Amino acid sequence: LNLEVRTHFDGEPAQYEQAYGLTFATPGADTPCESLPPCPEGADLDQDGMIGTSEVLLMLAAFGEVTTGPEDLNGDGMVNVSDVLLLLGSFGMICG
């Protein structure tokens, strides 16, 4: 069983190891952020570097609208099932 937990914390790992008895391994920690794959065109609606729940909620809020806004991923002038499917194809992606 492999378990990977990603978290953000302030302080040094030694402080958390001492407080919680945890051991931290950071494979790839020296890899610069520039190595992240680019986000699919327009899919990162909130520009947070991740295609996640917030994008789905933004997409659903605009669903059915006639618009050329950012939620219209395929550029057909309407937010519809095609746009949702494009978004879901990238769901969970961490990108830069």
Short mmCIF file of N, CA and C in Angstrom, two decimals:
data_model
loop_
_atom_site.label_atom_id
_atom_site.label_comp_id
_atom_site.label_asym_id
_atom_site.label_seq_id
_atom_site.Cartn_x
_atom_site.Cartn_y
_atom_site.Cartn_z
N LEU A 1 0.85 -1.18 0.00
CA LEU A 1 0.00 0.00 0.00
C LEU A 1 0.89 1.23 0.00
N ASN A 2 0.70 2.07 -0.99
CA ASN A 2 1.40 3.34 -1.06
C ASN A 2 0.38 4.44 -0.80
N LEU A 3 0.75 5.38 0.04
CA LEU A 3 -0.12 6.50 0.35
C LEU A 3 0.67 7.76 0.15
N GLU A 4 0.16 8.63 -0.68
CA GLU A 4 0.82 9.90 -0.91
C GLU A 4 -0.09 11.00 -0.41
N VAL A 5 0.42 11.83 0.46
CA VAL A 5 -0.34 12.94 1.01
C VAL A 5 0.38 14.21 0.63
N ARG A 6 -0.34 15.11 0.00
CA ARG A 6 0.25 16.40 -0.35
C ARG A 6 -0.37 17.45 0.55
N THR A 7 0.48 18.25 1.14
CA THR A 7 -0.02 19.28 2.04
C THR A 7 0.89 20.49 1.96
N HIS A 8 0.40 21.59 2.41
CA HIS A 8 1.19 22.81 2.49
C HIS A 8 1.30 23.19 3.96
N PHE A 9 2.52 23.43 4.41
CA PHE A 9 2.67 23.86 5.78
C PHE A 9 3.84 24.82 5.86
N ASP A 10 3.79 25.69 6.86
CA ASP A 10 4.90 26.60 7.12
C ASP A 10 5.78 25.93 8.17
N GLY A 11 7.05 26.13 8.05
CA GLY A 11 7.96 25.54 9.01
C GLY A 11 8.78 24.44 8.38
N GLU A 12 9.68 23.92 9.14
CA GLU A 12 10.57 22.87 8.67
C GLU A 12 9.98 21.51 8.95
N PRO A 13 10.27 20.52 8.09
CA PRO A 13 9.76 19.17 8.33
C PRO A 13 10.14 18.62 9.70
N ALA A 14 11.31 19.00 10.20
CA ALA A 14 11.75 18.49 11.50
C ALA A 14 10.78 18.87 12.61
N GLN A 15 10.16 20.04 12.52
CA GLN A 15 9.19 20.46 13.53
C GLN A 15 7.98 19.52 13.54
N TYR A 16 7.54 19.10 12.37
CA TYR A 16 6.38 18.22 12.28
C TYR A 16 6.76 16.78 12.64
N GLU A 17 7.97 16.38 12.29
CA GLU A 17 8.43 15.05 12.66
C GLU A 17 8.47 14.92 14.18
N GLN A 18 8.94 15.97 14.84
CA GLN A 18 9.02 15.94 16.29
C GLN A 18 7.63 15.97 16.91
N ALA A 19 6.76 16.81 16.41
CA ALA A 19 5.43 16.97 17.00
C ALA A 19 4.51 15.79 16.74
N TYR A 20 4.59 15.21 15.55
CA TYR A 20 3.61 14.19 15.17
C TYR A 20 4.22 12.82 14.91
N GLY A 21 5.53 12.71 15.02
CA GLY A 21 6.18 11.42 14.77
C GLY A 21 6.11 11.00 13.32
N LEU A 22 6.02 11.98 12.42
CA LEU A 22 5.92 11.70 11.00
C LEU A 22 7.28 11.79 10.33
N THR A 23 7.47 11.04 9.30
CA THR A 23 8.67 11.13 8.49
C THR A 23 8.27 11.65 7.12
N PHE A 24 8.97 12.66 6.67
CA PHE A 24 8.64 13.27 5.39
C PHE A 24 9.65 12.87 4.33
N ALA A 25 9.15 12.47 3.19
CA ALA A 25 9.98 12.24 2.02
C ALA A 25 9.43 13.15 0.93
N THR A 26 10.30 13.82 0.24
CA THR A 26 9.85 14.76 -0.78
C THR A 26 10.50 14.43 -2.12
N PRO A 27 10.09 13.33 -2.72
CA PRO A 27 10.64 13.04 -4.04
C PRO A 27 10.24 14.11 -5.03
N GLY A 28 11.21 14.58 -5.78
CA GLY A 28 10.92 15.61 -6.76
C GLY A 28 10.82 17.00 -6.20
N ALA A 29 11.17 17.19 -4.94
CA ALA A 29 11.06 18.52 -4.34
C ALA A 29 11.98 19.51 -5.00
N ASP A 30 13.04 19.04 -5.62
CA ASP A 30 13.98 19.94 -6.29
C ASP A 30 13.56 20.23 -7.73
N THR A 31 12.47 19.65 -8.17
CA THR A 31 11.99 19.88 -9.52
C THR A 31 11.30 21.22 -9.56
N PRO A 32 11.74 22.11 -10.45
CA PRO A 32 11.11 23.44 -10.50
C PRO A 32 9.67 23.35 -11.02
N CYS A 33 8.87 24.32 -10.61
CA CYS A 33 7.46 24.35 -11.02
C CYS A 33 7.31 24.43 -12.53
N GLU A 34 8.32 24.94 -13.23
CA GLU A 34 8.22 25.06 -14.67
C GLU A 34 8.08 23.70 -15.35
N SER A 35 8.35 22.62 -14.64
CA SER A 35 8.26 21.30 -15.25
C SER A 35 6.83 20.76 -15.25
N LEU A 36 5.89 21.49 -14.65
CA LEU A 36 4.50 21.06 -14.68
C LEU A 36 3.98 21.15 -16.11
N PRO A 37 3.13 20.22 -16.52
CA PRO A 37 2.57 20.31 -17.87
C PRO A 37 1.67 21.54 -17.97
N PRO A 38 1.58 22.10 -19.16
CA PRO A 38 0.69 23.25 -19.31
C PRO A 38 -0.77 22.83 -19.12
N CYS A 39 -1.57 23.74 -18.60
CA CYS A 39 -3.00 23.46 -18.46
C CYS A 39 -3.63 23.41 -19.84
N PRO A 40 -4.57 22.51 -20.05
CA PRO A 40 -5.28 22.51 -21.33
C PRO A 40 -5.91 23.88 -21.57
N GLU A 41 -5.91 24.31 -22.81
CA GLU A 41 -6.39 25.64 -23.18
C GLU A 41 -7.71 26.00 -22.50
N GLY A 42 -7.66 26.98 -21.60
CA GLY A 42 -8.85 27.51 -20.96
C GLY A 42 -9.46 26.69 -19.84
N ALA A 43 -8.95 25.48 -19.58
CA ALA A 43 -9.61 24.59 -18.62
C ALA A 43 -9.43 25.02 -17.17
N ASP A 44 -8.34 25.72 -16.84
CA ASP A 44 -8.12 26.16 -15.46
C ASP A 44 -8.86 27.47 -15.24
N LEU A 45 -10.16 27.37 -15.06
CA LEU A 45 -11.03 28.55 -15.02
C LEU A 45 -10.70 29.51 -13.89
N ASP A 46 -10.21 29.01 -12.76
CA ASP A 46 -9.90 29.90 -11.64
C ASP A 46 -8.40 30.18 -11.52
N GLN A 47 -7.62 29.69 -12.47
CA GLN A 47 -6.18 29.97 -12.55
C GLN A 47 -5.41 29.56 -11.29
N ASP A 48 -5.78 28.42 -10.68
CA ASP A 48 -5.08 27.97 -9.48
C ASP A 48 -4.07 26.86 -9.76
N GLY A 49 -3.88 26.50 -11.03
CA GLY A 49 -2.91 25.47 -11.38
C GLY A 49 -3.43 24.06 -11.22
N MET A 50 -4.73 23.92 -11.06
CA MET A 50 -5.31 22.59 -10.90
C MET A 50 -6.70 22.58 -11.52
N ILE A 51 -7.01 21.50 -12.22
CA ILE A 51 -8.35 21.35 -12.79
C ILE A 51 -9.14 20.53 -11.79
N GLY A 52 -10.02 21.18 -11.05
CA GLY A 52 -10.70 20.48 -9.96
C GLY A 52 -12.16 20.89 -9.80
N THR A 53 -12.63 20.71 -8.60
CA THR A 53 -14.03 20.94 -8.28
C THR A 53 -14.46 22.37 -8.56
N SER A 54 -13.58 23.34 -8.30
CA SER A 54 -13.97 24.73 -8.53
C SER A 54 -14.28 24.98 -10.00
N GLU A 55 -13.52 24.33 -10.90
CA GLU A 55 -13.82 24.48 -12.33
C GLU A 55 -15.17 23.86 -12.69
N VAL A 56 -15.45 22.71 -12.12
CA VAL A 56 -16.75 22.06 -12.38
C VAL A 56 -17.89 22.96 -11.91
N LEU A 57 -17.75 23.54 -10.73
CA LEU A 57 -18.79 24.42 -10.19
C LEU A 57 -18.97 25.67 -11.05
N LEU A 58 -17.86 26.25 -11.51
CA LEU A 58 -17.95 27.41 -12.39
C LEU A 58 -18.62 27.03 -13.71
N MET A 59 -18.28 25.87 -14.23
CA MET A 59 -18.86 25.39 -15.48
C MET A 59 -20.37 25.17 -15.31
N LEU A 60 -20.75 24.53 -14.22
CA LEU A 60 -22.17 24.26 -14.01
C LEU A 60 -22.97 25.54 -13.78
N ALA A 61 -22.35 26.55 -13.16
CA ALA A 61 -23.03 27.83 -12.95
C ALA A 61 -23.33 28.51 -14.29
N ALA A 62 -22.48 28.27 -15.29
CA ALA A 62 -22.67 28.90 -16.60
C ALA A 62 -23.38 27.98 -17.59
N PHE A 63 -23.69 26.77 -17.17
CA PHE A 63 -24.27 25.77 -18.08
C PHE A 63 -25.57 26.28 -18.71
N GLY A 64 -25.66 26.13 -20.02
CA GLY A 64 -26.85 26.54 -20.75
C GLY A 64 -26.81 27.97 -21.24
N GLU A 65 -25.81 28.74 -20.84
CA GLU A 65 -25.71 30.14 -21.25
C GLU A 65 -25.17 30.25 -22.68
N VAL A 66 -25.65 31.22 -23.38
CA VAL A 66 -25.08 31.58 -24.67
C VAL A 66 -24.02 32.63 -24.36
N THR A 67 -22.76 32.27 -24.53
CA THR A 67 -21.67 33.14 -24.13
C THR A 67 -20.39 32.75 -24.84
N THR A 68 -19.47 33.67 -24.90
CA THR A 68 -18.12 33.35 -25.37
C THR A 68 -17.16 33.49 -24.19
N GLY A 69 -17.69 33.35 -22.98
CA GLY A 69 -16.88 33.46 -21.77
C GLY A 69 -15.93 32.29 -21.62
N PRO A 70 -15.14 32.32 -20.55
CA PRO A 70 -14.12 31.29 -20.36
C PRO A 70 -14.69 29.88 -20.18
N GLU A 71 -15.93 29.77 -19.76
CA GLU A 71 -16.53 28.45 -19.57
C GLU A 71 -16.85 27.76 -20.90
N ASP A 72 -16.90 28.52 -21.98
CA ASP A 72 -17.17 27.99 -23.32
C ASP A 72 -15.85 27.46 -23.89
N LEU A 73 -15.44 26.29 -23.43
CA LEU A 73 -14.12 25.76 -23.77
C LEU A 73 -13.95 25.45 -25.26
N ASN A 74 -15.00 25.04 -25.92
CA ASN A 74 -14.85 24.69 -27.33
C ASN A 74 -15.16 25.85 -28.28
N GLY A 75 -15.53 26.99 -27.74
CA GLY A 75 -15.72 28.19 -28.54
C GLY A 75 -16.92 28.18 -29.47
N ASP A 76 -17.94 27.38 -29.15
CA ASP A 76 -19.12 27.33 -30.02
C ASP A 76 -20.20 28.34 -29.62
N GLY A 77 -19.90 29.19 -28.61
CA GLY A 77 -20.85 30.22 -28.22
C GLY A 77 -21.87 29.80 -27.18
N MET A 78 -21.74 28.58 -26.67
CA MET A 78 -22.70 28.10 -25.67
C MET A 78 -21.99 27.16 -24.70
N VAL A 79 -22.32 27.27 -23.42
CA VAL A 79 -21.78 26.35 -22.41
C VAL A 79 -22.72 25.16 -22.35
N ASN A 80 -22.23 24.02 -22.80
CA ASN A 80 -23.08 22.84 -22.90
C ASN A 80 -22.30 21.57 -22.55
N VAL A 81 -22.88 20.44 -22.86
CA VAL A 81 -22.29 19.15 -22.51
C VAL A 81 -20.89 19.00 -23.11
N SER A 82 -20.69 19.49 -24.31
CA SER A 82 -19.37 19.40 -24.94
C SER A 82 -18.29 20.07 -24.09
N ASP A 83 -18.60 21.22 -23.53
CA ASP A 83 -17.65 21.94 -22.67
C ASP A 83 -17.39 21.16 -21.38
N VAL A 84 -18.45 20.62 -20.81
CA VAL A 84 -18.31 19.84 -19.57
C VAL A 84 -17.42 18.62 -19.83
N LEU A 85 -17.62 17.94 -20.93
CA LEU A 85 -16.80 16.77 -21.25
C LEU A 85 -15.34 17.14 -21.46
N LEU A 86 -15.09 18.26 -22.13
CA LEU A 86 -13.71 18.73 -22.28
C LEU A 86 -13.07 18.97 -20.92
N LEU A 87 -13.82 19.60 -20.03
CA LEU A 87 -13.31 19.88 -18.69
C LEU A 87 -13.05 18.59 -17.92
N LEU A 88 -13.98 17.67 -17.96
CA LEU A 88 -13.83 16.42 -17.21
C LEU A 88 -12.67 15.59 -17.74
N GLY A 89 -12.31 15.77 -19.00
CA GLY A 89 -11.15 15.07 -19.55
C GLY A 89 -9.85 15.50 -18.91
N SER A 90 -9.84 16.67 -18.30
CA SER A 90 -8.64 17.19 -17.63
C SER A 90 -8.78 17.19 -16.11
N PHE A 91 -9.91 16.72 -15.61
CA PHE A 91 -10.19 16.80 -14.16
C PHE A 91 -9.08 16.11 -13.35
N GLY A 92 -8.64 16.79 -12.31
CA GLY A 92 -7.61 16.26 -11.43
C GLY A 92 -6.20 16.61 -11.84
N MET A 93 -6.04 17.24 -12.98
CA MET A 93 -4.72 17.58 -13.49
C MET A 93 -4.12 18.74 -12.70
N ILE A 94 -2.85 18.61 -12.37
CA ILE A 94 -2.09 19.70 -11.77
C ILE A 94 -1.19 20.22 -12.88
N CYS A 95 -1.32 21.50 -13.17
CA CYS A 95 -0.65 22.05 -14.34
C CYS A 95 -0.10 23.45 -14.04
N GLY A 96 0.66 23.95 -14.97
CA GLY A 96 1.27 25.26 -14.76
C GLY A 96 1.00 26.21 -15.87
#
